[in-house]
Amino acid sequence: MGVLDFFSKDGRDERARQKNAARAINKYAQSPDRMKAFQGLRDDGSDEALYALMKRFGMRYDKTIEDEQEKEWVFEVLVEKGATVLPALKRYLESADSISWPLRLLDKVVATKDEQIDVVAAALERHEPGYERDPTKKVQLLSHISGFKNARVATLAVPYLADMDEGVRYAAVDAMLRQADEATCRAPLIDHFVSPTEESLRLRIRLADGFAELGWPVGDKRAEVEKRLPDAFQIEGRAADARITRKNS
């Protein structure tokens, strides 16, 4: 920044934005001082200012009540901004460690489920199936779209059946079962159920419970399914009509 830039309006605005951005996530500052910074960023309204506001979601203040109040204030301000926050929100989803707050925000500022899925799909591209030191974001992203009845959900979830983290695999299974789309989901889920590499009892119970609830047949995998079926379940029916059911308690 040159001398003339430093004293220009844009230069003054940039310095104020940087100062407010730093104060907004300073856990050692007093809450009233942080609130002034939030207000400055809100009034600025630029993508950079909105991104800086969102970073407050990732900072934890020692005083629990004030921490929650500040986050709620920031959340409501961003909701009022509407779709204008989307560029900053997409950027924050890429950089944040925990994304529960931004996903709540996404639900408020994006009009359609398809648009939400577009944003989540873009975020998942940066968190492919496989090893990741902290798989929390993958779980949060899959869980967020699990309640959407949309064919794209299963397409996005299927690759994560092969993830190394059990929590991610469980989130993928849950998302697919909640679609209740037999044509798309039954085959990959039954294949995963009988996979010798899947050792999670919790996940097998979720699969068995889902198949029992949905009434999906196990097809030609009956013998393999019976070997791995949790104790609370059984298979009834013959040949192509064989289905998982819950045992009477």
Tab-separated table of C-alpha atoms in Angstrom:
chain	number	residue	atom	x	y	z
A	1	MET	CA	0.000	0.000	0.000
A	2	GLY	CA	1.489	3.326	-1.117
A	3	VAL	CA	1.309	6.595	0.808
A	4	LEU	CA	-1.661	7.884	-1.186
A	5	ASP	CA	-3.448	4.549	-0.804
A	6	PHE	CA	-2.840	4.637	2.937
A	7	PHE	CA	-4.692	7.936	3.311
A	8	SER	CA	-7.444	7.183	0.754
A	9	LYS	CA	-10.946	6.143	1.796
A	10	ASP	CA	-10.277	2.622	0.568
A	11	GLY	CA	-7.100	2.539	2.627
A	12	ARG	CA	-8.908	3.729	5.754
A	13	ASP	CA	-11.676	1.196	5.190
A	14	GLU	CA	-9.149	-1.614	4.783
A	15	ARG	CA	-7.312	-0.680	7.990
A	16	ALA	CA	-10.592	-0.519	9.904
A	17	ARG	CA	-11.633	-3.882	8.479
A	18	GLN	CA	-8.362	-5.528	9.476
A	19	LYS	CA	-8.539	-4.044	12.971
A	20	ASN	CA	-12.123	-5.238	13.462
A	21	ALA	CA	-11.346	-8.660	12.022
A	22	ALA	CA	-8.496	-9.137	14.507
A	23	ARG	CA	-10.558	-7.938	17.465
A	24	ALA	CA	-13.577	-10.073	16.521
A	25	ILE	CA	-11.647	-13.268	17.249
A	26	ASN	CA	-9.481	-11.986	20.122
A	27	LYS	CA	-10.543	-14.151	23.053
A	28	TYR	CA	-8.681	-11.855	25.464
A	29	ALA	CA	-10.628	-8.744	24.443
A	30	GLN	CA	-13.654	-7.651	26.451
A	31	SER	CA	-17.004	-8.710	25.030
A	32	PRO	CA	-18.168	-5.083	24.447
A	33	ASP	CA	-15.012	-4.459	22.413
A	34	ARG	CA	-15.649	-7.523	20.290
A	35	MET	CA	-19.252	-6.410	19.793
A	36	LYS	CA	-18.035	-3.081	18.404
A	37	ALA	CA	-15.825	-5.013	16.019
A	38	PHE	CA	-18.777	-7.176	14.938
A	39	GLN	CA	-20.850	-4.069	14.283
A	40	GLY	CA	-18.060	-2.538	12.243
A	41	LEU	CA	-17.774	-5.653	10.113
A	42	ARG	CA	-21.544	-5.806	9.714
A	43	ASP	CA	-21.689	-2.194	8.545
A	44	ASP	CA	-18.749	-2.764	6.193
A	45	GLY	CA	-20.689	-5.591	4.496
A	46	SER	CA	-17.923	-6.583	2.069
A	47	ASP	CA	-17.106	-10.237	1.411
A	48	GLU	CA	-13.923	-9.851	3.464
A	49	ALA	CA	-15.848	-8.334	6.372
A	50	LEU	CA	-18.511	-11.049	6.276
A	51	TYR	CA	-15.813	-13.733	6.157
A	52	ALA	CA	-14.160	-12.130	9.170
A	53	LEU	CA	-17.493	-12.181	11.019
A	54	MET	CA	-17.889	-15.881	10.301
A	55	LYS	CA	-14.505	-16.612	11.845
A	56	ARG	CA	-16.113	-15.818	15.208
A	57	PHE	CA	-17.885	-19.187	14.925
A	58	GLY	CA	-14.497	-20.890	15.167
A	59	MET	CA	-13.321	-19.000	18.266
A	60	ARG	CA	-14.310	-20.277	21.706
A	61	TYR	CA	-14.574	-17.743	24.525
A	62	ASP	CA	-13.985	-18.927	28.103
A	63	LYS	CA	-17.269	-17.422	29.325
A	64	THR	CA	-19.755	-19.901	27.891
A	65	ILE	CA	-22.883	-17.739	28.025
A	66	GLU	CA	-21.221	-14.748	26.362
A	67	ASP	CA	-19.615	-17.057	23.809
A	68	GLU	CA	-23.025	-18.387	22.773
A	69	GLN	CA	-24.627	-14.935	22.797
A	70	GLU	CA	-21.950	-13.489	20.526
A	71	LYS	CA	-22.231	-16.368	18.067
A	72	GLU	CA	-26.014	-16.051	17.999
A	73	TRP	CA	-25.701	-12.310	17.357
A	74	VAL	CA	-23.301	-12.893	14.465
A	75	PHE	CA	-25.562	-15.645	13.118
A	76	GLU	CA	-28.653	-13.419	13.123
A	77	VAL	CA	-26.777	-10.565	11.450
A	78	LEU	CA	-25.590	-12.892	8.686
A	79	VAL	CA	-29.075	-14.330	8.234
A	80	GLU	CA	-30.396	-10.789	7.746
A	81	LYS	CA	-27.808	-10.251	5.013
A	82	GLY	CA	-29.378	-13.115	3.063
A	83	ALA	CA	-27.772	-14.552	-0.061
A	84	THR	CA	-25.148	-11.794	-0.133
A	85	VAL	CA	-23.176	-13.834	2.438
A	86	LEU	CA	-22.845	-16.839	0.098
A	87	PRO	CA	-19.383	-16.049	-1.373
A	88	ALA	CA	-17.939	-15.569	2.126
A	89	LEU	CA	-19.804	-18.633	3.392
A	90	LYS	CA	-18.397	-20.893	0.674
A	91	ARG	CA	-14.917	-19.650	1.509
A	92	TYR	CA	-15.452	-20.203	5.231
A	93	LEU	CA	-16.714	-23.752	4.664
A	94	GLU	CA	-13.369	-24.489	3.004
A	95	SER	CA	-11.238	-23.111	5.827
A	96	ALA	CA	-13.180	-23.801	9.036
A	97	ASP	CA	-12.371	-26.778	11.258
A	98	SER	CA	-15.953	-27.127	12.507
A	99	ILE	CA	-18.811	-26.167	10.237
A	100	SER	CA	-21.967	-26.655	12.298
A	101	TRP	CA	-22.663	-22.895	12.461
A	102	PRO	CA	-22.011	-22.201	8.767
A	103	LEU	CA	-24.208	-25.153	7.788
A	104	ARG	CA	-27.007	-23.704	9.911
A	105	LEU	CA	-26.436	-20.427	8.117
A	106	LEU	CA	-26.496	-22.140	4.716
A	107	ASP	CA	-29.918	-23.543	5.564
A	108	LYS	CA	-31.202	-20.012	6.211
A	109	VAL	CA	-29.724	-18.032	3.317
A	110	VAL	CA	-30.011	-20.449	0.376
A	111	ALA	CA	-33.456	-20.741	-1.131
A	112	THR	CA	-33.477	-24.295	-2.524
A	113	LYS	CA	-32.153	-27.694	-1.464
A	114	ASP	CA	-30.442	-28.047	-4.852
A	115	GLU	CA	-28.430	-24.905	-4.156
A	116	GLN	CA	-27.481	-26.219	-0.728
A	117	ILE	CA	-26.372	-29.501	-2.259
A	118	ASP	CA	-24.250	-27.540	-4.779
A	119	VAL	CA	-22.414	-25.862	-1.888
A	120	VAL	CA	-21.973	-29.110	0.058
A	121	ALA	CA	-20.789	-30.958	-3.067
A	122	ALA	CA	-18.131	-28.305	-3.659
A	123	ALA	CA	-16.974	-28.644	-0.052
A	124	LEU	CA	-16.867	-32.449	-0.264
A	125	GLU	CA	-14.598	-32.224	-3.313
A	126	ARG	CA	-11.940	-30.896	-0.947
A	127	HIS	CA	-12.495	-33.782	1.478
A	128	GLU	CA	-12.367	-36.910	-0.617
A	129	PRO	CA	-12.870	-40.423	0.793
A	130	GLY	CA	-9.761	-41.750	2.483
A	131	TYR	CA	-7.606	-40.846	5.449
A	132	GLU	CA	-8.020	-37.399	6.974
A	133	ARG	CA	-6.586	-36.407	10.344
A	134	ASP	CA	-9.878	-34.834	11.389
A	135	PRO	CA	-12.844	-36.283	9.473
A	136	THR	CA	-15.396	-34.111	11.318
A	137	LYS	CA	-16.167	-31.949	8.291
A	138	LYS	CA	-17.015	-34.953	6.142
A	139	VAL	CA	-19.416	-36.204	8.803
A	140	GLN	CA	-21.025	-32.766	9.155
A	141	LEU	CA	-21.421	-32.283	5.402
A	142	LEU	CA	-22.964	-35.723	4.833
A	143	SER	CA	-25.232	-35.329	7.847
A	144	HIS	CA	-26.418	-31.933	6.613
A	145	ILE	CA	-27.719	-33.304	3.319
A	146	SER	CA	-28.992	-36.606	4.719
A	147	GLY	CA	-32.476	-35.218	5.270
A	148	PHE	CA	-32.839	-33.889	1.724
A	149	LYS	CA	-34.877	-36.130	-0.573
A	150	ASN	CA	-32.760	-35.678	-3.679
A	151	ALA	CA	-31.126	-38.218	-5.989
A	152	ARG	CA	-27.825	-36.345	-5.764
A	153	VAL	CA	-27.487	-37.150	-2.059
A	154	ALA	CA	-26.919	-40.861	-2.679
A	155	THR	CA	-24.485	-40.107	-5.502
A	156	LEU	CA	-22.447	-37.911	-3.178
A	157	ALA	CA	-22.591	-40.383	-0.280
A	158	VAL	CA	-21.688	-43.658	-2.029
A	159	PRO	CA	-17.924	-43.005	-2.317
A	160	TYR	CA	-17.731	-42.376	1.439
A	161	LEU	CA	-18.741	-45.970	2.180
A	162	ALA	CA	-15.045	-46.634	1.529
A	163	ASP	CA	-13.764	-43.936	3.883
A	164	MET	CA	-11.247	-44.989	6.530
A	165	ASP	CA	-13.227	-43.349	9.350
A	166	GLU	CA	-16.161	-45.297	10.804
A	167	GLY	CA	-18.056	-42.092	11.588
A	168	VAL	CA	-17.864	-40.973	7.964
A	169	ARG	CA	-19.012	-44.378	6.704
A	170	TYR	CA	-21.909	-44.306	9.175
A	171	ALA	CA	-22.931	-40.820	7.997
A	172	ALA	CA	-22.853	-42.038	4.381
A	173	VAL	CA	-24.983	-45.088	5.220
A	174	ASP	CA	-27.461	-42.970	7.161
A	175	ALA	CA	-27.754	-40.440	4.337
A	176	MET	CA	-28.442	-43.191	1.811
A	177	LEU	CA	-31.004	-45.031	3.933
A	178	ARG	CA	-32.874	-41.804	4.608
A	179	GLN	CA	-33.311	-41.333	0.858
A	180	ALA	CA	-35.478	-44.474	0.787
A	181	ASP	CA	-34.420	-44.851	-2.864
A	182	GLU	CA	-34.172	-48.608	-3.413
A	183	ALA	CA	-33.088	-48.395	-7.046
A	184	THR	CA	-30.062	-46.245	-6.211
A	185	CYS	CA	-29.113	-47.271	-2.691
A	186	ARG	CA	-29.993	-50.921	-2.042
A	187	ALA	CA	-27.206	-52.585	-4.053
A	188	PRO	CA	-24.237	-50.538	-2.767
A	189	LEU	CA	-25.528	-50.777	0.811
A	190	ILE	CA	-25.995	-54.547	0.755
A	191	ASP	CA	-22.548	-54.912	-0.816
A	192	HIS	CA	-21.125	-52.862	2.020
A	193	PHE	CA	-23.035	-54.893	4.614
A	194	VAL	CA	-21.365	-58.131	3.470
A	195	SER	CA	-17.935	-56.587	2.958
A	196	PRO	CA	-15.300	-58.395	5.060
A	197	THR	CA	-13.496	-55.093	5.572
A	198	GLU	CA	-16.385	-53.531	7.509
A	199	GLU	CA	-15.936	-54.337	11.203
A	200	SER	CA	-18.293	-51.782	12.784
A	201	LEU	CA	-21.199	-53.430	14.631
A	202	ARG	CA	-22.865	-50.038	15.046
A	203	LEU	CA	-22.855	-49.571	11.282
A	204	ARG	CA	-24.177	-53.074	10.592
A	205	ILE	CA	-27.011	-52.492	13.069
A	206	ARG	CA	-27.906	-49.241	11.283
A	207	LEU	CA	-27.919	-51.043	7.937
A	208	ALA	CA	-29.997	-53.954	9.231
A	209	ASP	CA	-32.440	-51.601	10.904
A	210	GLY	CA	-32.739	-49.528	7.743
A	211	PHE	CA	-33.377	-52.554	5.530
A	212	ALA	CA	-35.960	-53.863	8.011
A	213	GLU	CA	-37.746	-50.521	8.125
A	214	LEU	CA	-37.717	-50.025	4.365
A	215	GLY	CA	-38.558	-53.643	3.535
A	216	TRP	CA	-35.765	-53.946	0.986
A	217	PRO	CA	-34.845	-57.516	-0.080
A	218	VAL	CA	-31.302	-58.813	0.344
A	219	GLY	CA	-31.350	-60.388	-3.120
A	220	ASP	CA	-28.724	-63.053	-3.817
A	221	LYS	CA	-26.667	-62.047	-0.760
A	222	ARG	CA	-28.776	-63.920	1.809
A	223	ALA	CA	-26.078	-66.359	2.959
A	224	GLU	CA	-23.470	-63.601	3.282
A	225	VAL	CA	-25.906	-61.318	5.109
A	226	GLU	CA	-26.866	-64.059	7.597
A	227	LYS	CA	-23.194	-64.521	8.552
A	228	ARG	CA	-22.920	-60.874	9.572
A	229	LEU	CA	-26.434	-60.144	10.802
A	230	PRO	CA	-26.573	-58.581	14.305
A	231	ASP	CA	-28.353	-60.670	16.962
A	232	ALA	CA	-31.489	-58.513	17.064
A	233	PHE	CA	-32.329	-59.288	13.429
A	234	GLN	CA	-33.274	-62.265	11.267
A	235	ILE	CA	-34.006	-62.987	7.618
A	236	GLU	CA	-37.494	-64.053	6.557
A	237	GLY	CA	-38.806	-65.096	3.182
A	238	ARG	CA	-37.325	-67.130	0.386
A	239	ALA	CA	-35.207	-66.486	-2.664
A	240	ALA	CA	-35.653	-62.993	-4.113
A	241	ASP	CA	-38.187	-62.056	-1.426
A	242	ALA	CA	-35.830	-62.637	1.529
A	243	ARG	CA	-35.796	-59.601	3.806
A	244	ILE	CA	-34.246	-58.512	7.089
A	245	THR	CA	-36.698	-58.231	9.970
A	246	ARG	CA	-36.376	-57.420	13.659
A	247	LYS	CA	-36.725	-60.323	16.082
A	248	ASN	CA	-39.605	-60.112	18.507
A	249	SER	CA	-38.301	-58.979	21.902
